[in-house]
JSON list of C-alpha atoms in Angstrom, two decimals:
[
{"chain": "Q", "resi": 983, "resn": "GLN", "atom": "CA", "xyz": [-0.32, 15.48, 10.39]},
{"chain": "Q", "resi": 984, "resn": "VAL", "atom": "CA", "xyz": [-0.68, 12.42, 8.55]},
{"chain": "Q", "resi": 985, "resn": "HIS", "atom": "CA", "xyz": [-1.73, 13.33, 5.02]},
{"chain": "Q", "resi": 986, "resn": "LEU", "atom": "CA", "xyz": [-2.91, 9.65, 2.63]},
{"chain": "Q", "resi": 987, "resn": "GLN", "atom": "CA", "xyz": [-2.30, 10.54, -1.47]},
{"chain": "Q", "resi": 988, "resn": "GLY", "atom": "CA", "xyz": [-4.26, 8.65, -2.94]},
{"chain": "Q", "resi": 989, "resn": "SER", "atom": "CA", "xyz": [-3.17, 8.30, -7.29]},
{"chain": "Q", "resi": 990, "resn": "GLY", "atom": "CA", "xyz": [-3.81, 6.69, -10.85]},
{"chain": "Q", "resi": 991, "resn": "PRO", "atom": "CA", "xyz": [-5.74, 6.48, -13.77]},
{"chain": "Q", "resi": 992, "resn": "GLY", "atom": "CA", "xyz": [-9.01, 7.64, -13.70]},
{"chain": "Q", "resi": 993, "resn": "LEU", "atom": "CA", "xyz": [-10.11, 5.41, -17.07]},
{"chain": "Q", "resi": 994, "resn": "VAL", "atom": "CA", "xyz": [-10.04, 2.23, -17.34]},
{"chain": "Q", "resi": 995, "resn": "LYS", "atom": "CA", "xyz": [-11.18, -0.34, -19.92]},
{"chain": "Q", "resi": 996, "resn": "PRO", "atom": "CA", "xyz": [-13.99, -3.21, -19.01]},
{"chain": "Q", "resi": 997, "resn": "SER", "atom": "CA", "xyz": [-11.74, -6.94, -18.14]},
{"chain": "Q", "resi": 998, "resn": "GLU", "atom": "CA", "xyz": [-8.10, -5.06, -17.65]},
{"chain": "Q", "resi": 999, "resn": "THR", "atom": "CA", "xyz": [-6.91, -4.63, -14.66]},
{"chain": "Q", "resi": 1000, "resn": "LEU", "atom": "CA", "xyz": [-7.67, -0.94, -11.96]},
{"chain": "Q", "resi": 1001, "resn": "SER", "atom": "CA", "xyz": [-3.97, -0.10, -10.19]},
{"chain": "Q", "resi": 1002, "resn": "LEU", "atom": "CA", "xyz": [-3.90, 3.24, -7.89]},
{"chain": "Q", "resi": 1003, "resn": "THR", "atom": "CA", "xyz": [-1.47, 4.05, -5.48]},
{"chain": "Q", "resi": 1004, "resn": "CYS", "atom": "CA", "xyz": [-1.83, 6.13, -2.11]},
{"chain": "Q", "resi": 1005, "resn": "ASN", "atom": "CA", "xyz": [1.17, 8.03, -0.94]},
{"chain": "Q", "resi": 1006, "resn": "VAL", "atom": "CA", "xyz": [1.66, 8.40, 3.13]},
{"chain": "Q", "resi": 1007, "resn": "SER", "atom": "CA", "xyz": [3.44, 11.57, 5.08]},
{"chain": "Q", "resi": 1008, "resn": "GLY", "atom": "CA", "xyz": [3.19, 11.82, 8.70]},
{"chain": "Q", "resi": 1009, "resn": "SER", "atom": "CA", "xyz": [3.43, 8.92, 9.32]},
{"chain": "Q", "resi": 1010, "resn": "SER", "atom": "CA", "xyz": [5.75, 5.00, 8.70]},
{"chain": "Q", "resi": 1011, "resn": "ILE", "atom": "CA", "xyz": [3.63, 2.77, 7.17]},
{"chain": "Q", "resi": 1012, "resn": "GLY", "atom": "CA", "xyz": [6.21, 0.21, 8.46]},
{"chain": "Q", "resi": 1013, "resn": "VAL", "atom": "CA", "xyz": [6.11, 0.59, 12.37]},
{"chain": "Q", "resi": 1014, "resn": "GLY", "atom": "CA", "xyz": [1.96, 0.69, 13.03]},
{"chain": "Q", "resi": 1015, "resn": "TYR", "atom": "CA", "xyz": [-1.45, 0.65, 11.60]},
{"chain": "Q", "resi": 1016, "resn": "TYR", "atom": "CA", "xyz": [-3.92, -0.99, 8.90]},
{"chain": "Q", "resi": 1017, "resn": "TRP", "atom": "CA", "xyz": [-3.64, 0.68, 5.45]},
{"chain": "Q", "resi": 1018, "resn": "GLY", "atom": "CA", "xyz": [-6.37, -0.38, 3.30]},
{"chain": "Q", "resi": 1019, "resn": "TRP", "atom": "CA", "xyz": [-7.91, 1.10, 0.82]},
{"chain": "Q", "resi": 1020, "resn": "ILE", "atom": "CA", "xyz": [-12.68, 1.65, 0.59]},
{"chain": "Q", "resi": 1021, "resn": "ARG", "atom": "CA", "xyz": [-14.92, 2.86, -2.44]},
{"chain": "Q", "resi": 1022, "resn": "GLN", "atom": "CA", "xyz": [-18.19, 4.28, -3.42]},
{"chain": "Q", "resi": 1023, "resn": "PRO", "atom": "CA", "xyz": [-20.24, 4.15, -6.52]},
{"chain": "Q", "resi": 1024, "resn": "PRO", "atom": "CA", "xyz": [-21.72, 7.20, -7.66]},
{"chain": "Q", "resi": 1025, "resn": "GLY", "atom": "CA", "xyz": [-24.53, 8.47, -5.74]},
{"chain": "Q", "resi": 1026, "resn": "LYS", "atom": "CA", "xyz": [-24.10, 4.61, -4.10]},
{"chain": "Q", "resi": 1027, "resn": "GLY", "atom": "CA", "xyz": [-22.64, 3.74, -0.44]},
{"chain": "Q", "resi": 1028, "resn": "LEU", "atom": "CA", "xyz": [-19.41, 2.85, 1.51]},
{"chain": "Q", "resi": 1029, "resn": "GLU", "atom": "CA", "xyz": [-17.69, -0.58, 0.58]},
{"chain": "Q", "resi": 1030, "resn": "TRP", "atom": "CA", "xyz": [-15.04, -1.86, 2.34]},
{"chain": "Q", "resi": 1031, "resn": "ILE", "atom": "CA", "xyz": [-12.66, -3.80, 0.17]},
{"chain": "Q", "resi": 1032, "resn": "GLY", "atom": "CA", "xyz": [-9.65, -4.89, 2.15]},
{"chain": "Q", "resi": 1033, "resn": "ASN", "atom": "CA", "xyz": [-6.67, -3.84, 4.36]},
{"chain": "Q", "resi": 1034, "resn": "PHE", "atom": "CA", "xyz": [-2.70, -4.80, 5.11]},
{"chain": "Q", "resi": 1035, "resn": "TYR", "atom": "CA", "xyz": [-1.62, -4.66, 8.85]},
{"chain": "Q", "resi": 1036, "resn": "HIS", "atom": "CA", "xyz": [2.50, -3.18, 8.91]},
{"chain": "Q", "resi": 1037, "resn": "SER", "atom": "CA", "xyz": [3.66, -6.62, 10.17]},
{"chain": "Q", "resi": 1038, "resn": "GLY", "atom": "CA", "xyz": [1.96, -8.06, 6.70]},
{"chain": "Q", "resi": 1039, "resn": "SER", "atom": "CA", "xyz": [-0.83, -9.86, 6.91]},
{"chain": "Q", "resi": 1040, "resn": "THR", "atom": "CA", "xyz": [-3.67, -8.53, 4.66]},
{"chain": "Q", "resi": 1041, "resn": "TYR", "atom": "CA", "xyz": [-7.95, -8.77, 5.12]},
{"chain": "Q", "resi": 1042, "resn": "TYR", "atom": "CA", "xyz": [-9.97, -9.11, 1.99]},
{"chain": "Q", "resi": 1043, "resn": "ASN", "atom": "CA", "xyz": [-13.85, -8.01, 1.69]},
{"chain": "Q", "resi": 1044, "resn": "PRO", "atom": "CA", "xyz": [-14.82, -11.70, 0.71]},
{"chain": "Q", "resi": 1045, "resn": "SER", "atom": "CA", "xyz": [-17.05, -10.58, -1.72]},
{"chain": "Q", "resi": 1046, "resn": "LEU", "atom": "CA", "xyz": [-13.54, -8.86, -3.80]},
{"chain": "Q", "resi": 1047, "resn": "LYS", "atom": "CA", "xyz": [-11.40, -11.27, -3.19]},
{"chain": "Q", "resi": 1048, "resn": "SER", "atom": "CA", "xyz": [-10.33, -13.19, -5.81]},
{"chain": "Q", "resi": 1049, "resn": "ARG", "atom": "CA", "xyz": [-9.22, -9.84, -7.64]},
{"chain": "Q", "resi": 1050, "resn": "VAL", "atom": "CA", "xyz": [-7.99, -8.08, -5.30]},
{"chain": "Q", "resi": 1051, "resn": "THR", "atom": "CA", "xyz": [-4.31, -7.27, -4.23]},
{"chain": "Q", "resi": 1052, "resn": "ILE", "atom": "CA", "xyz": [-3.09, -5.03, -1.44]},
{"chain": "Q", "resi": 1053, "resn": "SER", "atom": "CA", "xyz": [0.46, -4.76, -1.25]},
{"chain": "Q", "resi": 1054, "resn": "VAL", "atom": "CA", "xyz": [3.25, -2.25, -0.23]},
{"chain": "Q", "resi": 1055, "resn": "ASP", "atom": "CA", "xyz": [5.82, -0.56, -0.62]},
{"chain": "Q", "resi": 1056, "resn": "THR", "atom": "CA", "xyz": [8.06, 0.27, 3.04]},
{"chain": "Q", "resi": 1057, "resn": "SER", "atom": "CA", "xyz": [10.94, 2.53, 0.96]},
{"chain": "Q", "resi": 1058, "resn": "LYS", "atom": "CA", "xyz": [8.22, 4.57, -1.07]},
{"chain": "Q", "resi": 1059, "resn": "ASN", "atom": "CA", "xyz": [5.49, 5.09, 2.73]},
{"chain": "Q", "resi": 1060, "resn": "GLN", "atom": "CA", "xyz": [3.32, 3.95, -0.33]},
{"chain": "Q", "resi": 1061, "resn": "PHE", "atom": "CA", "xyz": [0.75, 1.30, -0.52]},
{"chain": "Q", "resi": 1062, "resn": "SER", "atom": "CA", "xyz": [-1.10, 0.01, -3.75]},
{"chain": "Q", "resi": 1063, "resn": "LEU", "atom": "CA", "xyz": [-4.50, -1.84, -4.90]},
{"chain": "Q", "resi": 1064, "resn": "LYS", "atom": "CA", "xyz": [-4.83, -3.74, -7.62]},
{"chain": "Q", "resi": 1065, "resn": "LEU", "atom": "CA", "xyz": [-7.90, -5.41, -9.33]},
{"chain": "Q", "resi": 1066, "resn": "SER", "atom": "CA", "xyz": [-8.64, -7.03, -11.67]},
{"chain": "Q", "resi": 1067, "resn": "SER", "atom": "CA", "xyz": [-11.56, -8.64, -14.52]},
{"chain": "Q", "resi": 1068, "resn": "VAL", "atom": "CA", "xyz": [-12.38, -4.74, -14.32]},
{"chain": "Q", "resi": 1069, "resn": "THR", "atom": "CA", "xyz": [-16.42, -4.46, -15.18]},
{"chain": "Q", "resi": 1070, "resn": "ALA", "atom": "CA", "xyz": [-18.49, -1.03, -15.00]},
{"chain": "Q", "resi": 1071, "resn": "ALA", "atom": "CA", "xyz": [-19.66, -1.72, -11.77]},
{"chain": "Q", "resi": 1072, "resn": "ASP", "atom": "CA", "xyz": [-15.94, -1.14, -10.53]},
{"chain": "Q", "resi": 1073, "resn": "THR", "atom": "CA", "xyz": [-16.41, 2.11, -11.43]},
{"chain": "Q", "resi": 1074, "resn": "ALA", "atom": "CA", "xyz": [-16.04, 4.68, -8.13]},
{"chain": "Q", "resi": 1075, "resn": "VAL", "atom": "CA", "xyz": [-13.73, 6.75, -5.76]},
{"chain": "Q", "resi": 1076, "resn": "TYR", "atom": "CA", "xyz": [-11.76, 4.51, -4.41]},
{"chain": "Q", "resi": 1077, "resn": "TYR", "atom": "CA", "xyz": [-10.26, 5.69, -1.08]},
{"chain": "Q", "resi": 1078, "resn": "CYS", "atom": "CA", "xyz": [-7.14, 5.04, 0.55]},
{"chain": "Q", "resi": 1079, "resn": "ALA", "atom": "CA", "xyz": [-7.27, 4.90, 4.82]},
{"chain": "Q", "resi": 1080, "resn": "ARG", "atom": "CA", "xyz": [-5.72, 4.38, 7.83]},
{"chain": "Q", "resi": 1081, "resn": "ARG", "atom": "CA", "xyz": [-7.43, 2.37, 11.04]},
{"chain": "Q", "resi": 1082, "resn": "GLY", "atom": "CA", "xyz": [-5.87, 1.40, 14.41]},
{"chain": "Q", "resi": 1083, "resn": "PHE", "atom": "CA", "xyz": [-4.56, 4.37, 15.60]},
{"chain": "Q", "resi": 1084, "resn": "ILE", "atom": "CA", "xyz": [-7.15, 5.19, 17.98]},
{"chain": "Q", "resi": 1085, "resn": "SER", "atom": "CA", "xyz": [-9.36, 2.34, 17.83]},
{"chain": "Q", "resi": 1086, "resn": "ASP", "atom": "CA", "xyz": [-8.19, -0.33, 15.47]},
{"chain": "Q", "resi": 1087, "resn": "ASP", "atom": "CA", "xyz": [-11.92, -0.54, 13.76]},
{"chain": "Q", "resi": 1088, "resn": "ALA", "atom": "CA", "xyz": [-11.47, 3.11, 13.28]},
{"chain": "Q", "resi": 1089, "resn": "PHE", "atom": "CA", "xyz": [-10.90, 4.77, 10.17]},
{"chain": "Q", "resi": 1090, "resn": "ASP", "atom": "CA", "xyz": [-9.27, 7.86, 11.40]},
{"chain": "Q", "resi": 1091, "resn": "VAL", "atom": "CA", "xyz": [-8.15, 9.39, 8.86]},
{"chain": "Q", "resi": 1092, "resn": "TRP", "atom": "CA", "xyz": [-8.46, 8.99, 4.42]},
{"chain": "Q", "resi": 1093, "resn": "GLY", "atom": "CA", "xyz": [-7.14, 10.01, 1.43]},
{"chain": "Q", "resi": 1094, "resn": "GLN", "atom": "CA", "xyz": [-9.24, 12.52, -1.24]},
{"chain": "Q", "resi": 1095, "resn": "GLY", "atom": "CA", "xyz": [-10.17, 9.68, -3.28]},
{"chain": "Q", "resi": 1096, "resn": "THR", "atom": "CA", "xyz": [-9.48, 9.04, -7.00]},
{"chain": "Q", "resi": 1097, "resn": "MET", "atom": "CA", "xyz": [-12.61, 8.64, -9.16]},
{"chain": "Q", "resi": 1098, "resn": "VAL", "atom": "CA", "xyz": [-12.40, 5.78, -11.56]},
{"chain": "Q", "resi": 1099, "resn": "THR", "atom": "CA", "xyz": [-14.43, 4.81, -14.28]},
{"chain": "Q", "resi": 1100, "resn": "VAL", "atom": "CA", "xyz": [-14.73, 1.62, -16.13]},
{"chain": "Q", "resi": 1101, "resn": "SER", "atom": "CA", "xyz": [-15.23, 2.15, -20.37]},
{"chain": "Q", "resi": 1102, "resn": "SER", "atom": "CA", "xyz": [-14.20, 1.14, -23.33]},
{"chain": "M", "resi": 324, "resn": "GLN", "atom": "CA", "xyz": [-21.15, -10.26, 3.66]},
{"chain": "M", "resi": 325, "resn": "SER", "atom": "CA", "xyz": [-24.88, -7.95, 3.63]},
{"chain": "M", "resi": 326, "resn": "ALA", "atom": "CA", "xyz": [-24.67, -4.05, 4.31]},
{"chain": "M", "resi": 327, "resn": "LEU", "atom": "CA", "xyz": [-26.04, -3.21, 8.01]},
{"chain": "M", "resi": 328, "resn": "THR", "atom": "CA", "xyz": [-29.70, -1.51, 6.68]},
{"chain": "M", "resi": 329, "resn": "GLN", "atom": "CA", "xyz": [-29.71, 2.11, 8.29]},
{"chain": "M", "resi": 330, "resn": "PRO", "atom": "CA", "xyz": [-32.67, 3.80, 7.26]},
{"chain": "M", "resi": 331, "resn": "ALA", "atom": "CA", "xyz": [-32.55, 5.84, 3.47]},
{"chain": "M", "resi": 332, "resn": "SER", "atom": "CA", "xyz": [-32.96, 9.68, 5.04]},
{"chain": "M", "resi": 333, "resn": "VAL", "atom": "CA", "xyz": [-33.57, 10.93, 8.31]},
{"chain": "M", "resi": 334, "resn": "PRO", "atom": "CA", "xyz": [-35.61, 15.25, 8.58]},
{"chain": "M", "resi": 335, "resn": "GLY", "atom": "CA", "xyz": [-35.01, 16.96, 11.62]},
{"chain": "M", "resi": 336, "resn": "SER", "atom": "CA", "xyz": [-35.43, 20.73, 11.82]},
{"chain": "M", "resi": 337, "resn": "PRO", "atom": "CA", "xyz": [-32.69, 22.88, 13.90]},
{"chain": "M", "resi": 338, "resn": "GLY", "atom": "CA", "xyz": [-32.04, 22.50, 17.36]},
{"chain": "M", "resi": 339, "resn": "GLN", "atom": "CA", "xyz": [-33.92, 18.67, 17.64]},
{"chain": "M", "resi": 340, "resn": "SER", "atom": "CA", "xyz": [-32.26, 16.35, 18.56]},
{"chain": "M", "resi": 341, "resn": "ILE", "atom": "CA", "xyz": [-32.67, 12.91, 16.18]},
{"chain": "M", "resi": 342, "resn": "THR", "atom": "CA", "xyz": [-31.51, 9.12, 15.92]},
{"chain": "M", "resi": 343, "resn": "ILE", "atom": "CA", "xyz": [-29.96, 7.23, 12.91]},
{"chain": "M", "resi": 344, "resn": "SER", "atom": "CA", "xyz": [-30.26, 3.51, 13.06]},
{"chain": "M", "resi": 345, "resn": "CYS", "atom": "CA", "xyz": [-27.91, 1.03, 11.87]},
{"chain": "M", "resi": 346, "resn": "SER", "atom": "CA", "xyz": [-29.03, -2.97, 12.52]},
{"chain": "M", "resi": 347, "resn": "GLY", "atom": "CA", "xyz": [-26.48, -6.01, 11.86]},
{"chain": "M", "resi": 348, "resn": "THR", "atom": "CA", "xyz": [-26.43, -9.55, 13.32]},
{"chain": "M", "resi": 349, "resn": "GLY", "atom": "CA", "xyz": [-24.82, -11.39, 15.93]},
{"chain": "M", "resi": 350, "resn": "SER", "atom": "CA", "xyz": [-21.95, -11.50, 13.21]},
{"chain": "M", "resi": 351, "resn": "ASP", "atom": "CA", "xyz": [-20.73, -7.70, 13.10]},
{"chain": "M", "resi": 352, "resn": "VAL", "atom": "CA", "xyz": [-22.86, -5.54, 15.38]},
{"chain": "M", "resi": 353, "resn": "GLY", "atom": "CA", "xyz": [-24.31, -7.80, 17.96]},
{"chain": "M", "resi": 354, "resn": "ALA", "atom": "CA", "xyz": [-20.28, -9.78, 18.11]},
{"chain": "M", "resi": 355, "resn": "TYR", "atom": "CA", "xyz": [-18.35, -7.42, 18.93]},
{"chain": "M", "resi": 356, "resn": "ASN", "atom": "CA", "xyz": [-17.86, -2.86, 20.37]},
{"chain": "M", "resi": 357, "resn": "PHE", "atom": "CA", "xyz": [-16.29, -1.98, 16.92]},
{"chain": "M", "resi": 358, "resn": "VAL", "atom": "CA", "xyz": [-18.92, -0.15, 16.30]},
{"chain": "M", "resi": 359, "resn": "SER", "atom": "CA", "xyz": [-17.94, 3.37, 14.28]},
{"chain": "M", "resi": 360, "resn": "TRP", "atom": "CA", "xyz": [-20.07, 6.58, 12.57]},
{"chain": "M", "resi": 361, "resn": "TYR", "atom": "CA", "xyz": [-18.36, 8.67, 9.36]},
{"chain": "M", "resi": 362, "resn": "GLN", "atom": "CA", "xyz": [-20.65, 12.11, 8.44]},
{"chain": "M", "resi": 363, "resn": "GLN", "atom": "CA", "xyz": [-19.94, 12.04, 4.80]},
{"chain": "M", "resi": 364, "resn": "HIS", "atom": "CA", "xyz": [-20.77, 16.09, 3.27]},
{"chain": "M", "resi": 365, "resn": "PRO", "atom": "CA", "xyz": [-20.76, 15.72, -0.71]},
{"chain": "M", "resi": 366, "resn": "GLY", "atom": "CA", "xyz": [-18.03, 15.35, -2.97]},
{"chain": "M", "resi": 367, "resn": "LYS", "atom": "CA", "xyz": [-15.98, 14.96, 0.54]},
{"chain": "M", "resi": 368, "resn": "ALA", "atom": "CA", "xyz": [-14.15, 12.40, 1.78]},
{"chain": "M", "resi": 369, "resn": "PRO", "atom": "CA", "xyz": [-15.85, 10.67, 4.87]},
{"chain": "M", "resi": 370, "resn": "LYS", "atom": "CA", "xyz": [-15.13, 12.04, 8.76]},
{"chain": "M", "resi": 371, "resn": "LEU", "atom": "CA", "xyz": [-15.22, 9.69, 11.72]},
{"chain": "M", "resi": 372, "resn": "MET", "atom": "CA", "xyz": [-17.15, 10.84, 14.61]},
{"chain": "M", "resi": 373, "resn": "ILE", "atom": "CA", "xyz": [-17.66, 8.25, 16.75]},
{"chain": "M", "resi": 374, "resn": "TYR", "atom": "CA", "xyz": [-15.47, 4.81, 17.09]},
{"chain": "M", "resi": 375, "resn": "ASP", "atom": "CA", "xyz": [-15.96, 1.85, 19.66]},
{"chain": "M", "resi": 376, "resn": "VAL", "atom": "CA", "xyz": [-20.21, 2.36, 19.51]},
{"chain": "M", "resi": 377, "resn": "ASN", "atom": "CA", "xyz": [-20.08, 5.24, 21.89]},
{"chain": "M", "resi": 378, "resn": "ASN", "atom": "CA", "xyz": [-16.22, 7.52, 21.89]},
{"chain": "M", "resi": 379, "resn": "ARG", "atom": "CA", "xyz": [-16.07, 10.90, 20.47]},
{"chain": "M", "resi": 380, "resn": "PRO", "atom": "CA", "xyz": [-12.51, 11.35, 18.88]},
{"chain": "M", "resi": 381, "resn": "SER", "atom": "CA", "xyz": [-10.07, 15.14, 19.99]},
{"chain": "M", "resi": 382, "resn": "GLY", "atom": "CA", "xyz": [-12.64, 17.86, 17.72]},
{"chain": "M", "resi": 383, "resn": "VAL", "atom": "CA", "xyz": [-15.54, 16.45, 17.04]},
{"chain": "M", "resi": 384, "resn": "SER", "atom": "CA", "xyz": [-18.51, 17.89, 18.61]},
{"chain": "M", "resi": 385, "resn": "ASN", "atom": "CA", "xyz": [-20.82, 16.75, 21.99]},
{"chain": "M", "resi": 386, "resn": "ARG", "atom": "CA", "xyz": [-23.68, 17.54, 20.46]},
{"chain": "M", "resi": 387, "resn": "PHE", "atom": "CA", "xyz": [-22.26, 13.73, 18.46]},
{"chain": "M", "resi": 388, "resn": "SER", "atom": "CA", "xyz": [-22.83, 10.54, 20.70]},
{"chain": "M", "resi": 389, "resn": "GLY", "atom": "CA", "xyz": [-23.59, 6.41, 20.18]},
{"chain": "M", "resi": 390, "resn": "SER", "atom": "CA", "xyz": [-24.81, 3.39, 21.76]},
{"chain": "M", "resi": 391, "resn": "LYS", "atom": "CA", "xyz": [-26.42, -0.43, 20.95]},
{"chain": "M", "resi": 392, "resn": "SER", "atom": "CA", "xyz": [-28.63, -2.69, 22.06]},
{"chain": "M", "resi": 393, "resn": "GLY", "atom": "CA", "xyz": [-28.29, -5.89, 20.73]},
{"chain": "M", "resi": 394, "resn": "TYR", "atom": "CA", "xyz": [-27.81, -6.29, 17.02]},
{"chain": "M", "resi": 395, "resn": "THR", "atom": "CA", "xyz": [-28.75, -2.54, 16.57]},
{"chain": "M", "resi": 396, "resn": "ALA", "atom": "CA", "xyz": [-26.52, 0.78, 17.07]},
{"chain": "M", "resi": 397, "resn": "SER", "atom": "CA", "xyz": [-27.66, 4.59, 17.16]},
{"chain": "M", "resi": 398, "resn": "LEU", "atom": "CA", "xyz": [-25.85, 7.76, 16.58]},
{"chain": "M", "resi": 399, "resn": "THR", "atom": "CA", "xyz": [-28.41, 10.66, 18.30]},
{"chain": "M", "resi": 400, "resn": "ILE", "atom": "CA", "xyz": [-27.29, 14.02, 16.32]},
{"chain": "M", "resi": 401, "resn": "SER", "atom": "CA", "xyz": [-28.57, 16.95, 20.00]},
{"chain": "M", "resi": 402, "resn": "GLY", "atom": "CA", "xyz": [-28.50, 20.26, 18.80]},
{"chain": "M", "resi": 403, "resn": "LEU", "atom": "CA", "xyz": [-29.26, 19.74, 15.48]},
{"chain": "M", "resi": 404, "resn": "GLN", "atom": "CA", "xyz": [-27.28, 23.17, 12.69]},
{"chain": "M", "resi": 405, "resn": "THR", "atom": "CA", "xyz": [-27.65, 23.23, 10.41]},
{"chain": "M", "resi": 406, "resn": "GLU", "atom": "CA", "xyz": [-23.86, 21.98, 8.73]},
{"chain": "M", "resi": 407, "resn": "ASP", "atom": "CA", "xyz": [-25.23, 18.63, 9.92]},
{"chain": "M", "resi": 408, "resn": "GLU", "atom": "CA", "xyz": [-27.10, 18.12, 7.29]},
{"chain": "M", "resi": 409, "resn": "ALA", "atom": "CA", "xyz": [-24.64, 15.23, 5.08]},
{"chain": "M", "resi": 410, "resn": "ASP", "atom": "CA", "xyz": [-24.38, 11.77, 4.71]},
{"chain": "M", "resi": 411, "resn": "TYR", "atom": "CA", "xyz": [-24.07, 9.16, 8.00]},
{"chain": "M", "resi": 412, "resn": "TYR", "atom": "CA", "xyz": [-22.81, 5.59, 7.37]},
{"chain": "M", "resi": 413, "resn": "CYS", "atom": "CA", "xyz": [-22.07, 3.17, 9.94]},
{"chain": "M", "resi": 414, "resn": "SER", "atom": "CA", "xyz": [-19.07, 0.18, 9.92]},
{"chain": "M", "resi": 415, "resn": "SER", "atom": "CA", "xyz": [-18.89, -3.18, 12.28]},
{"chain": "M", "resi": 416, "resn": "PHE", "atom": "CA", "xyz": [-15.79, -5.48, 12.56]},
{"chain": "M", "resi": 417, "resn": "THR", "atom": "CA", "xyz": [-17.13, -8.68, 11.80]},
{"chain": "M", "resi": 418, "resn": "SER", "atom": "CA", "xyz": [-16.97, -12.13, 12.64]},
{"chain": "M", "resi": 419, "resn": "SER", "atom": "CA", "xyz": [-14.59, -12.74, 9.21]},
{"chain": "M", "resi": 420, "resn": "SER", "atom": "CA", "xyz": [-11.74, -10.42, 10.94]},
{"chain": "M", "resi": 421, "resn": "THR", "atom": "CA", "xyz": [-13.29, -7.88, 7.63]},
{"chain": "M", "resi": 422, "resn": "TYR", "atom": "CA", "xyz": [-15.24, -4.80, 7.49]},
{"chain": "M", "resi": 423, "resn": "VAL", "atom": "CA", "xyz": [-18.35, -3.59, 6.63]},
{"chain": "M", "resi": 424, "resn": "PHE", "atom": "CA", "xyz": [-20.43, -0.51, 5.69]},
{"chain": "M", "resi": 425, "resn": "GLY", "atom": "CA", "xyz": [-24.15, 0.78, 6.48]},
{"chain": "M", "resi": 426, "resn": "THR", "atom": "CA", "xyz": [-26.38, 1.87, 4.07]},
{"chain": "M", "resi": 427, "resn": "GLY", "atom": "CA", "xyz": [-26.76, 5.06, 4.26]},
{"chain": "M", "resi": 428, "resn": "THR", "atom": "CA", "xyz": [-28.21, 7.71, 6.40]},
{"chain": "M", "resi": 429, "resn": "LYS", "atom": "CA", "xyz": [-28.93, 11.71, 4.13]},
{"chain": "M", "resi": 430, "resn": "VAL", "atom": "CA", "xyz": [-30.11, 13.91, 7.56]},
{"chain": "M", "resi": 431, "resn": "THR", "atom": "CA", "xyz": [-31.62, 16.56, 6.40]},
{"chain": "M", "resi": 432, "resn": "VAL", "atom": "CA", "xyz": [-31.81, 19.75, 8.26]},
{"chain": "M", "resi": 433, "resn": "LEU", "atom": "CA", "xyz": [-35.37, 21.80, 7.34]}
]
């Protein structure tokens, strides 16, 4: 069974870089599927951040593209999110998720979510 | 990219059927059969309920069904149960090779 576990600092200062990691168990991220991030501000809806394909291609939300980097470490079977120049608007629960197993468009496995607050 | 439009809330009584709409454009919902639906209970991660417009993952009740007409996709829950009370989000692939979620709908079982 595939399991995703996100981790990272729960508090980030404005203008700094938010960094999160998602550890994957039960599946090798280097052999297939799309792996990415989705966030949800408190009391609000879901927002797709971006994902990468195992071949190395990356795709980002146009509204965040200038600040986002998703990278992968196949040796540790984990992938990471970096979001630079954060503001209070980036306060959210950040989910890591897998897409492409059942169907290319279905996010079928999600991490538990990591709450990140941007505040000084 | 703009969020897909969903009603903020849909109420229903136990045993009733309800339908949640998800309106997009010709660049997302109207362009592809890549619409999925997610159920989210408070404090929990979203759960995939429908993919590719009308397919259910293994383990999801057949009381959940999906459809699409033009630029609008729909999720129908039949035989509404108390455990169906949750937030529901649609999602679509877009012509920019990105993904967009809906604004979310709170289903209340009266």
